[in-house]
XYZ file of C-alpha atoms in Angstrom:
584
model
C 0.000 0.000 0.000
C 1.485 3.343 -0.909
C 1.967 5.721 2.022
C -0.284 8.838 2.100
C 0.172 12.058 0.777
C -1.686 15.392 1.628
C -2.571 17.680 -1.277
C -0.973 20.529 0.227
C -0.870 22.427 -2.976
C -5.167 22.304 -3.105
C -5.553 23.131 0.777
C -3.037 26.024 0.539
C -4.839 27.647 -2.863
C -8.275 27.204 -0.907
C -6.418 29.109 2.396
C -4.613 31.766 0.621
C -6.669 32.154 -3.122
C -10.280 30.851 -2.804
C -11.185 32.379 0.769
C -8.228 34.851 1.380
C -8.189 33.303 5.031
C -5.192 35.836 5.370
C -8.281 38.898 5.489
C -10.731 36.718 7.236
C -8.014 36.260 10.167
C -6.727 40.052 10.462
C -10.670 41.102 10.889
C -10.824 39.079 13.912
C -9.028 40.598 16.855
C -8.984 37.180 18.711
C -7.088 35.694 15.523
C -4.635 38.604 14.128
C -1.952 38.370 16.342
C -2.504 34.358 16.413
C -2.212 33.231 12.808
C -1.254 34.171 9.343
C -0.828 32.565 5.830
C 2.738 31.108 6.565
C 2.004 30.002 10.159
C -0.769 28.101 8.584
C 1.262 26.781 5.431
C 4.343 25.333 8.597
C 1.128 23.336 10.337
C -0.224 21.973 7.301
C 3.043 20.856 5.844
C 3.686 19.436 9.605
C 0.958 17.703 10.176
C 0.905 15.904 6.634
C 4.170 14.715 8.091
C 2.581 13.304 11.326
C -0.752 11.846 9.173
C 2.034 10.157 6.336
C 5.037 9.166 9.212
C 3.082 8.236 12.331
C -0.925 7.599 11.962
C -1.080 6.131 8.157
C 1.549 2.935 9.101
C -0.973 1.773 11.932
C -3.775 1.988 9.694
C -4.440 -1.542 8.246
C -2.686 -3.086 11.159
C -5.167 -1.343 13.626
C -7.881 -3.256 10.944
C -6.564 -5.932 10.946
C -5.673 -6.444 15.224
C -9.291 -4.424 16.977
C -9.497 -3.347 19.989
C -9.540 -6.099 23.166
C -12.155 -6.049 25.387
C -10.510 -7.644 28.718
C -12.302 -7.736 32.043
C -12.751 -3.571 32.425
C -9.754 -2.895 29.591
C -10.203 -2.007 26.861
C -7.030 -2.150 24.688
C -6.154 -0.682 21.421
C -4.125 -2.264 18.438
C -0.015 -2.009 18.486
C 1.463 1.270 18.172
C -1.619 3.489 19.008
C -0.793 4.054 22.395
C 2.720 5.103 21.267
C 1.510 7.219 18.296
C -1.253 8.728 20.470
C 1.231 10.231 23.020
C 3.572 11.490 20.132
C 0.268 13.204 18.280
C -0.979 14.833 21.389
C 2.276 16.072 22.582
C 2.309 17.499 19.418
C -0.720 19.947 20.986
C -2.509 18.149 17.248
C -5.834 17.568 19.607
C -6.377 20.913 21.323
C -5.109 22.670 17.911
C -8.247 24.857 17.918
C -8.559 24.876 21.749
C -8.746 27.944 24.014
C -4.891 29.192 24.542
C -6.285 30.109 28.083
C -6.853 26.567 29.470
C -3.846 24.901 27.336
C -5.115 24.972 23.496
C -3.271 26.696 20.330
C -6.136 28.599 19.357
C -6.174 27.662 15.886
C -8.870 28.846 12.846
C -11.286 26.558 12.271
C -11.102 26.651 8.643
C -7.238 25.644 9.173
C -8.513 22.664 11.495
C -10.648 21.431 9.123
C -7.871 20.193 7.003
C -5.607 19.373 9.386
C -8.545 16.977 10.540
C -8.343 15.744 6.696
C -4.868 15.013 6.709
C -5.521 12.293 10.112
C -8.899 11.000 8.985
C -7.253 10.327 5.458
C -4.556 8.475 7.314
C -6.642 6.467 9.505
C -10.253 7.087 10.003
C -9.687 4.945 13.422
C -7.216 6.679 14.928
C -8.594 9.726 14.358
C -11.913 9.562 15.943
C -10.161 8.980 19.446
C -8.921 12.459 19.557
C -11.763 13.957 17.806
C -14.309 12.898 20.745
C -11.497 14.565 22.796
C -11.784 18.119 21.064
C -15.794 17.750 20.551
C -16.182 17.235 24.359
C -13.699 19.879 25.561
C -15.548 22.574 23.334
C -19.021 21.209 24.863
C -17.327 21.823 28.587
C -15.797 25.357 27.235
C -19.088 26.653 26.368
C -21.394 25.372 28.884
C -18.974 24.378 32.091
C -18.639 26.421 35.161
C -15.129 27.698 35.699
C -14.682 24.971 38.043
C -15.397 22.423 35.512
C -13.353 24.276 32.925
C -10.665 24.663 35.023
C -9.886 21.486 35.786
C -10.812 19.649 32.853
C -9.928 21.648 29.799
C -6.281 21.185 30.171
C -5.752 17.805 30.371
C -8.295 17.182 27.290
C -6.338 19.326 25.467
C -3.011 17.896 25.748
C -4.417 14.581 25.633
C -3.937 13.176 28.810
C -7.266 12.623 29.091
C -9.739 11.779 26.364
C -13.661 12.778 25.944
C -16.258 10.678 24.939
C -19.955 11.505 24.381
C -22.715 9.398 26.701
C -26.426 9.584 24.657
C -27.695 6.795 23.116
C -29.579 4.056 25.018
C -30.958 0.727 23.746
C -34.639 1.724 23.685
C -33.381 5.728 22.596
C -31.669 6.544 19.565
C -32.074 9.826 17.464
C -35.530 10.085 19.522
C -33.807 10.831 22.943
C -37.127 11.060 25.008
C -36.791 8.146 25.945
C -33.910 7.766 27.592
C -33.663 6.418 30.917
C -30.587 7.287 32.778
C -31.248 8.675 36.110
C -28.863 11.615 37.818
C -29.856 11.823 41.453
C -28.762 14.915 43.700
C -26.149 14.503 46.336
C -25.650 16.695 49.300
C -22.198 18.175 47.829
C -23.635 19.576 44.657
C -22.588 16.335 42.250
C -24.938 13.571 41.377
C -25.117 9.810 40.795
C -25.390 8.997 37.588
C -27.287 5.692 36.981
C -27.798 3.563 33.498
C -26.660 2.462 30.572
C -25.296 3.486 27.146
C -24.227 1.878 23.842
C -22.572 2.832 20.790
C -20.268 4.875 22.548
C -17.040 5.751 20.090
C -14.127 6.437 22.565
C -16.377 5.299 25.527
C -13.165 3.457 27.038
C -9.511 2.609 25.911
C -5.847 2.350 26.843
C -4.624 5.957 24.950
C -5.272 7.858 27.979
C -5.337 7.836 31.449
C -8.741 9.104 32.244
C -11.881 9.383 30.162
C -14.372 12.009 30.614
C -17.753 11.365 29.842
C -20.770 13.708 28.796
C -23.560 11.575 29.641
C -26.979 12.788 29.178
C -29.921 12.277 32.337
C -32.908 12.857 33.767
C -33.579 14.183 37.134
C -35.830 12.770 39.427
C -39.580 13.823 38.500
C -38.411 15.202 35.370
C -39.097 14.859 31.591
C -35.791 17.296 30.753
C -33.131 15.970 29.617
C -29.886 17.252 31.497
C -26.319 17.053 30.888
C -23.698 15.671 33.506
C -19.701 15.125 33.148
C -18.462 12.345 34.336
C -15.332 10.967 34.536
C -14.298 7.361 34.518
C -11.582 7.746 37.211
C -12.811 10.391 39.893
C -10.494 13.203 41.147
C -9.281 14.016 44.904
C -9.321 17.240 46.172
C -6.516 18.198 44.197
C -7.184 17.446 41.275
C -5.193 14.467 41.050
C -6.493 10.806 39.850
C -7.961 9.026 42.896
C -10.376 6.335 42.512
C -12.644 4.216 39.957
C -16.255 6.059 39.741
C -18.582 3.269 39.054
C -17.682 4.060 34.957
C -17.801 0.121 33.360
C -17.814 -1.271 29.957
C -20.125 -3.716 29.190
C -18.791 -4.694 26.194
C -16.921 -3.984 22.768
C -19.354 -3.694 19.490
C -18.366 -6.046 16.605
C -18.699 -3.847 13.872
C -18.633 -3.820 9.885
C -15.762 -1.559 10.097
C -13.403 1.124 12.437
C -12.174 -2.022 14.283
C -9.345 0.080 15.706
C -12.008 2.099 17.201
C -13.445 1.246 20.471
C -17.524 1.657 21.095
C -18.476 0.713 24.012
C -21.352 -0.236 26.067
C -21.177 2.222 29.129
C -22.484 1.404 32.297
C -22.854 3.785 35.096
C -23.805 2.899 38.513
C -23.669 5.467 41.355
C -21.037 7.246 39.076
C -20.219 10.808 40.174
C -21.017 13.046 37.962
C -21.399 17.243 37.595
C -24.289 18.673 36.475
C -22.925 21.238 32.849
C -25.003 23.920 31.684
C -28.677 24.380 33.368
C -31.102 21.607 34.408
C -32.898 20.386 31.825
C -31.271 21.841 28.925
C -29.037 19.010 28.226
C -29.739 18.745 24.920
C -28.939 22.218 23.730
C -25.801 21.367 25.408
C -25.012 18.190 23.912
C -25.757 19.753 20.468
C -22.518 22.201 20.704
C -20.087 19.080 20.841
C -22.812 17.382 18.479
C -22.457 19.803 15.507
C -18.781 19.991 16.317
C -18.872 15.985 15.301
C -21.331 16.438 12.911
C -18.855 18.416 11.021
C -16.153 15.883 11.977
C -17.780 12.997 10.586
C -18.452 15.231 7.151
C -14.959 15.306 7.019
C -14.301 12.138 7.550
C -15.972 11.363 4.652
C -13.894 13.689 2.331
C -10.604 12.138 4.037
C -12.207 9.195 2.549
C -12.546 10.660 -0.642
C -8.742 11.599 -0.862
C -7.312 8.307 -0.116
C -9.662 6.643 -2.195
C -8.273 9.089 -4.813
C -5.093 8.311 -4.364
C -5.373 4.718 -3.748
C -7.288 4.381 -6.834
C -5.327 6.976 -9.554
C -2.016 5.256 -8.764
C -3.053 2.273 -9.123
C -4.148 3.274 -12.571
C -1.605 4.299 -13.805
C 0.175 0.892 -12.781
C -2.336 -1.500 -13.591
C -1.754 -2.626 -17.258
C -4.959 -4.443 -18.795
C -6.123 -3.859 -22.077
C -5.451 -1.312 -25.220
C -6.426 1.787 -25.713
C -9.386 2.645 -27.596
C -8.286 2.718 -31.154
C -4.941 1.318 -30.484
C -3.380 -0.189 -33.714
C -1.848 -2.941 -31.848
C -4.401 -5.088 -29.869
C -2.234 -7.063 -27.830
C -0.595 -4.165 -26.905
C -1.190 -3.440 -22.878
C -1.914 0.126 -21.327
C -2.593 1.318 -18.169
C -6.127 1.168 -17.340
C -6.287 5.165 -16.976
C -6.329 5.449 -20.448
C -9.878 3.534 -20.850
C -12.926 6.075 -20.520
C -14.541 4.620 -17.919
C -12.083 4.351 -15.721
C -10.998 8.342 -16.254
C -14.828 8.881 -15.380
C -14.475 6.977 -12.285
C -11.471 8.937 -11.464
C -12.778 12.330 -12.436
C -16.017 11.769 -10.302
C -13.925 11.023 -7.132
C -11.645 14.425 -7.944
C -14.613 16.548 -8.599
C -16.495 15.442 -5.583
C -13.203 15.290 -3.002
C -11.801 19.096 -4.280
C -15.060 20.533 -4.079
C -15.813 19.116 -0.613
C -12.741 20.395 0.647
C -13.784 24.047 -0.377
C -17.142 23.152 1.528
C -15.514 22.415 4.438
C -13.066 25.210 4.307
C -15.736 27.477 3.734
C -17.748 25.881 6.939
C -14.508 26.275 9.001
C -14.172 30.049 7.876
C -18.114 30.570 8.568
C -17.560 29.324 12.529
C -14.226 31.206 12.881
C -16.285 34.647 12.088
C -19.522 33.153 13.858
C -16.958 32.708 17.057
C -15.147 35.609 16.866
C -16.685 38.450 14.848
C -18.789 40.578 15.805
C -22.334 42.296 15.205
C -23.950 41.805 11.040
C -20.844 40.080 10.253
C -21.479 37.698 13.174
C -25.339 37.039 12.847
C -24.674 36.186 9.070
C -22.371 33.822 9.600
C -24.147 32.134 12.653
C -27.195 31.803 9.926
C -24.834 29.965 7.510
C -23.204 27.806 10.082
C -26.655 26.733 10.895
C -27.456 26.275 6.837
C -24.183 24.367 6.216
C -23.481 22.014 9.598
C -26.237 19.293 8.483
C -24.972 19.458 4.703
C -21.655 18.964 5.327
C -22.257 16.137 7.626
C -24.530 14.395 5.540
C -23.331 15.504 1.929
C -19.575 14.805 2.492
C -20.360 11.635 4.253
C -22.325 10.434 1.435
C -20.033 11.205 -1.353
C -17.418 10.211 0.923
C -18.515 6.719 0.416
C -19.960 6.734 -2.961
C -16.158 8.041 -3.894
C -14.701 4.883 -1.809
C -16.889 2.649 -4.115
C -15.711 3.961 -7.128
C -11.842 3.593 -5.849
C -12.624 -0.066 -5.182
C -14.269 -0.549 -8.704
C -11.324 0.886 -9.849
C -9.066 -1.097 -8.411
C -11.250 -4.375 -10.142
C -11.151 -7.667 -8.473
C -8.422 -6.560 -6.659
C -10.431 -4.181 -5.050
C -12.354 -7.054 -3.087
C -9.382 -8.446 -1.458
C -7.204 -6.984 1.900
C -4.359 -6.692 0.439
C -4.771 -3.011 -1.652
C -6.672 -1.692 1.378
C -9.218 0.324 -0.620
C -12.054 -2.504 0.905
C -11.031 -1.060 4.307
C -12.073 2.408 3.447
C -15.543 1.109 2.056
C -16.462 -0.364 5.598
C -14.421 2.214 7.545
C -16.404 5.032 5.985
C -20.157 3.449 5.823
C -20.989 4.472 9.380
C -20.624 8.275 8.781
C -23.932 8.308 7.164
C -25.018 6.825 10.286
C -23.836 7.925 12.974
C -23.847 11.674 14.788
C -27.363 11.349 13.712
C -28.836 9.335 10.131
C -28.158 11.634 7.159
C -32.036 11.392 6.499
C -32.184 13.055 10.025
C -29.738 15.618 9.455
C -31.721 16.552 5.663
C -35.256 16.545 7.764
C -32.960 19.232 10.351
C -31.916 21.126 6.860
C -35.157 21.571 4.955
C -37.477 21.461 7.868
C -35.347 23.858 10.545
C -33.049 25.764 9.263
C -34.058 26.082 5.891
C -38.430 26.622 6.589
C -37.851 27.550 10.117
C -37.114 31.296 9.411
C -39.480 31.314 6.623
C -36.391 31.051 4.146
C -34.496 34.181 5.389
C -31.474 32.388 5.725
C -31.242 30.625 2.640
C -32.674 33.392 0.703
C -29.706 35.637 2.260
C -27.108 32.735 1.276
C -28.607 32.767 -2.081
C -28.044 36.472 -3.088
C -24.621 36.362 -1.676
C -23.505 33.643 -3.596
C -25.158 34.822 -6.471
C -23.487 38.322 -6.098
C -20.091 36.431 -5.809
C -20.681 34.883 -8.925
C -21.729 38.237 -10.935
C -18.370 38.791 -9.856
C -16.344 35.797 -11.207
C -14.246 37.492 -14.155
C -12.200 33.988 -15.050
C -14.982 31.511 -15.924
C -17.213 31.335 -19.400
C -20.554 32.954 -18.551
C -22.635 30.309 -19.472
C -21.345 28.683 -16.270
C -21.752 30.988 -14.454
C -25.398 31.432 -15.520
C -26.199 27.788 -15.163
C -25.436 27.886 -10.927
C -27.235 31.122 -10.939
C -30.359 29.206 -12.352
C -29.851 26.624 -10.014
C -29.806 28.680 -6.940
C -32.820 30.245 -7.928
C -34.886 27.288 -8.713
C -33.475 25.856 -5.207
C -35.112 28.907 -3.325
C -38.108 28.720 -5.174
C -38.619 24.553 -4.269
C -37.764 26.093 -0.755
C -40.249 28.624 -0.998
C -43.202 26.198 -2.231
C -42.281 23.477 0.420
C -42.738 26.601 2.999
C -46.154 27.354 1.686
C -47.229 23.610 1.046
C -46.220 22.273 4.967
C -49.399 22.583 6.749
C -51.149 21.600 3.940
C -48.954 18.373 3.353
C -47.714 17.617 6.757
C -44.919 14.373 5.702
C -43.753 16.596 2.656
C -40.414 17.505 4.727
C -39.685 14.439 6.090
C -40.559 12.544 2.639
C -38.154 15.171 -0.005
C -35.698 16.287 2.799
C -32.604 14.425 1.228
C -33.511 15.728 -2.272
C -33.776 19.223 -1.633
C -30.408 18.778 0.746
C -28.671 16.647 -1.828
C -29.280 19.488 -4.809
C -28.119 21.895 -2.289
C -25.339 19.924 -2.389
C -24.633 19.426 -6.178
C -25.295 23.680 -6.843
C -23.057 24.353 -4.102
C -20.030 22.223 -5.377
C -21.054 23.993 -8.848
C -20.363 27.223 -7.217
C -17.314 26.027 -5.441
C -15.983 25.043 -8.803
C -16.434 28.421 -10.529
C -14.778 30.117 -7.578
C -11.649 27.716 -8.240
C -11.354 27.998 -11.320
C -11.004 31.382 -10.731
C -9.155 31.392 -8.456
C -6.646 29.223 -10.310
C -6.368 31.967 -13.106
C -2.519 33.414 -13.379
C -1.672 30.876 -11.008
C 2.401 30.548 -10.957
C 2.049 26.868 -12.323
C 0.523 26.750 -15.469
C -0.600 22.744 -15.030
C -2.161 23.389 -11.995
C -4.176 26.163 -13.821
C -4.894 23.626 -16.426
C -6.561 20.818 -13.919
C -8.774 22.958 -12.201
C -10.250 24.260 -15.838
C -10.780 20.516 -16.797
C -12.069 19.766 -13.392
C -14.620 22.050 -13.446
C -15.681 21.519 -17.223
C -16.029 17.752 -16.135
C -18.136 18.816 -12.963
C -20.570 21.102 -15.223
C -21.054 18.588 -17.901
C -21.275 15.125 -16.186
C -22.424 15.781 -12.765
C -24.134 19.158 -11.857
C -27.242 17.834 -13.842
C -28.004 15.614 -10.501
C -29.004 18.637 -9.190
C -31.881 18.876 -11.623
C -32.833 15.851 -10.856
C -32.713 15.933 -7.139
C -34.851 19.531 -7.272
C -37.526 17.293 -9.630
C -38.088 15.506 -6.788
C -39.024 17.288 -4.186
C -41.989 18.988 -4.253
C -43.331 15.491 -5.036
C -42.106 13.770 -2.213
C -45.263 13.714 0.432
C -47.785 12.229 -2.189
C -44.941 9.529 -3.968
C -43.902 8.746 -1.023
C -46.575 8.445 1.628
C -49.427 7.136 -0.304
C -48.989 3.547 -0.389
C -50.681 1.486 2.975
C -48.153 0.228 5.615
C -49.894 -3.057 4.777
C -48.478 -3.335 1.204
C -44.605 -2.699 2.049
């Protein structure tokens, strides 16, 4: 298997040519005197270093060992525990962390592809520290100063890990129903009481405590609260001290992520520290729960990358037939000269380049939604709210369709261990799961953010990006007419499903993933014209080249799903809904 390499050359353009994250980051006073274009260039070529030298070689061996459940141990595959110290000494897991309690306090849109580079390299490994960084922002925004204080640091310099405590057997995305208790104690903590299970992280050798944000309910309530609670409990110093009734039940045997412990948690009389305010759990949850949501989106388009890679040099290796109109026909090619296989290719590329520029573009929306401040600020908290579900669910998706198109690439040989592109097909499927269904987060699109305001926000997004595109001097203008269309016919399906939802109650639920997927395809249409011009007068001439082909490919072989995907929804509720329960 060939080692990984990061496409440094795409994630700088996108930094320092497509979003001119140099003037996003000297309008924010919290981020001027923190980062600039070459600090950000030193990181990314750093951390492609750790993601190719340390995290990639443990990748298929992590596969191919699991994780151990043994008595109350949980133990990872060889060389995790060694690479896991290395990467969090590096400060790699509180990159984008507070500088007050311990973090670097990196961009977001510069995280984002640092968080490529790992998941890339090992979609495994990377999820350990990822829980970490999801649970320490959670704590950061809704912990006292206590809690804060003498949690934050150690999450992030990775001496302790996070994990996230919500799903119960008889609860899953409807968490009503869940039926761990928390039960007052006379010093302010409670006992936390119950069970969980599919919890990622929920136990594990890396670290020597794990922290756990466990949703409850109090006694005689129907709220839903939110508790920390670590797995080894703290004296009054601070310091380790003693089990806290944390236990795992047992290891899930799973299609893929074997390296990745999830755990059945059990909690009995487990202290625990009430975060945020009684009963509002959930909105608390939901800050390290669109934190992952994004994660997982991106773990997807690390997907996409190595299946890329994987799958082009193979290609170009791989000699089987002769090239269409070849004179001699026994002569033998390399399969990337056969049409199909380019397509195959070309779809991957398209899809992986574009979803980078969607996540870059989500990263650089929460930077400004974190740190700016008044219009600029409420915009951008409107967008983050627009884009979080799509890029979970859209990158996820094409995360995987672009690891089945690696493996068909690859042939037979695609179906066996040895290339390693099978491991990114099972590795990947749970992202569309997981963090919440992709149907869920399309039904949290269309039917919150999207019909929630009435369309404000989308209609705002829409003349933005519409304006940007006016502006676009280095693409043909039938291109840039064609997304223009788009957009518009996207806000008027928005507009019709607005007016049609009382009258059609299941018409959200029943064309959510339509409208969200066509969102989707027109976005990565308008990320495409903004590279390619971008790219124009760039200092190599063959990069310039690629990104024109790129985006002629995108506009004539794949932005027409978008028409199809907007045919489809305002016929959703009557299509879908009208056949009996008896006849399925």
């Amino acid at each position: 298997m060939n080692p990984y390499s990061a496409p440094l050359a795409d994630m700088q353009f996108l930094l320092e040519r497509v979003f001119n994250a140099q003037k996003t980051w000297r309008s924010l006073p919290a981020m001027a005197d923190t980062v600039d274009i070459d600090t950000a260039f030193a990181i990314l070529n750093e951390a492609s270093k750790i993601s190719r030298d340390l995290i990639h070689p443990i990748n298929r061996s992590g596969d191919e060992q699991g994780v151990i459940h043994e008595g109350n141990k949980v133990i990872t595959p060889e060389g995790f525990k060694t690479v896991y110290k290395e990467y969090a000494e590096g400060g790699w897991i509180g990159l984008c962390g507070d500088p007050d309690f311990g973090g670097m306090g990196m961009p977001k849109m510069l995280g984002v592809l640092v968080d490529e580079m790992a998941y890339s390299a090992s979609n495994a490994f990377t999820l350990y520290g990822s829980l970490t960084a999801g649970a320490a922002l959670c704590i950061h925004a809704h912990g006292s100063d206590a809690l804060k204080n003498t949690y934050l640091p150690p999450l992030y310099s990775g001496e302790w890990a996070g994990a996230m405590g919500m799903t119960e057997p008889q609860s899953g995305s409807d968490l009503k129903g869940i039926r761990t208790k928390a039960i007052p104690q006379e010093d302010g903590s409670y006992h936390i009481n119950g069970s969980k299970i599919f919890i990622t992280g929920g136990d594990h050798d890396l670290t020597e405590n794990v922290i756990h944000l466990v949703l409850a309910k109090l006694p005689e309530s129907k709220g839903i609260s939110l508790f920390l609670v670590p797995k080894i409990a703290l004296d009054m110093n601070g310091q380790l001290a003693n089990e806290n009734g944390v236990t795992v039940g047992a290891i899930e045997h799973k299609m893929g992520l074997k390296a990745s412990s999830t755990c059945v948690m059990n909690f009995d009389n487990a202290k625990g520290y009430l975060i945020g305010e009684p009963n509002r759990g959930l909105a608390c949850m939901f800050t390290m729960m669109n934190y992952e949501r994004l994660a997982i989106g991106i773990q997807g388009l690390g997907t996409s990358q190595a299946a890329y890679q994987m799958a082009s040099e193979y290609a170009k290796e791989r000699l089987q037939g002769a090239a269409a109109g070849a004179s001699r026909q026994e002569h033998k090619d390399p399969i990337i000269v056969h049409g199909d296989v380019r397509r195959m290719l070309l779809n991957i590329k398209c899809l992986t380049e574009a979803g980078r520029a969607l996540s870059v573009y989500t990263g650089q929306q929460l930077d400004l939604a974190k740190y700016a401040e008044g219009e600029v600020q409420i915009k951008a908290q409107q967008y983050v709210g627009l884009l979080t579900p799509v890029a979970k669910a859209f990158l996820s998706d094409r995360g995987l369709d672009a690891a089945i198109l690696g493996q068909q690439v690859f042939g037979g040989h695609g179906y066996i261990r040895e290339t390693g592109i099978e491991q990114l097909v099972r590795d990947t499927r749970i992202a569309q799961i997981y963090e919440g269904t992709n149907g869920i987060q399309a039904i949290d699109f269309l039917g919150r953010k999207v019909i929630g305001d009435n369309v404000v926000a989308l209609r705002l997004f829409i003349d933005e990006h519409k304006t940007n595109i006016e502006n676009m001097s280095q693409v043909a203008p039938h291109y840039k007419q064609r997304v223009i269309e788009l957009l518009s016919r996207l806000l008027d399906s928005a507009l019709q499903v607005n007016e049609n939802k009382t009258r059609y109650p299941a018409l959200v639920n029943a064309c959510a993933v339509d409208f969200l997927d066509a969102f989707g395809y027109i976005l990565y249409g308008y990320f495409w014209l903004a590279m390619a011009d971008a790219a124009n007068g760039h200092s190599d001439p063959q990069f310039e080249l690629q990104k024109q082909h790129l985006m002629q490919f995108y506009f004539d072989k794949m932005l027409a799903k978008a028409d199809f995907h907007l045919s489809q929804v305002n016929v959703g509720d009557n299509a879908t809904m009208a056949m009996p329960e008896t006849l399925f």
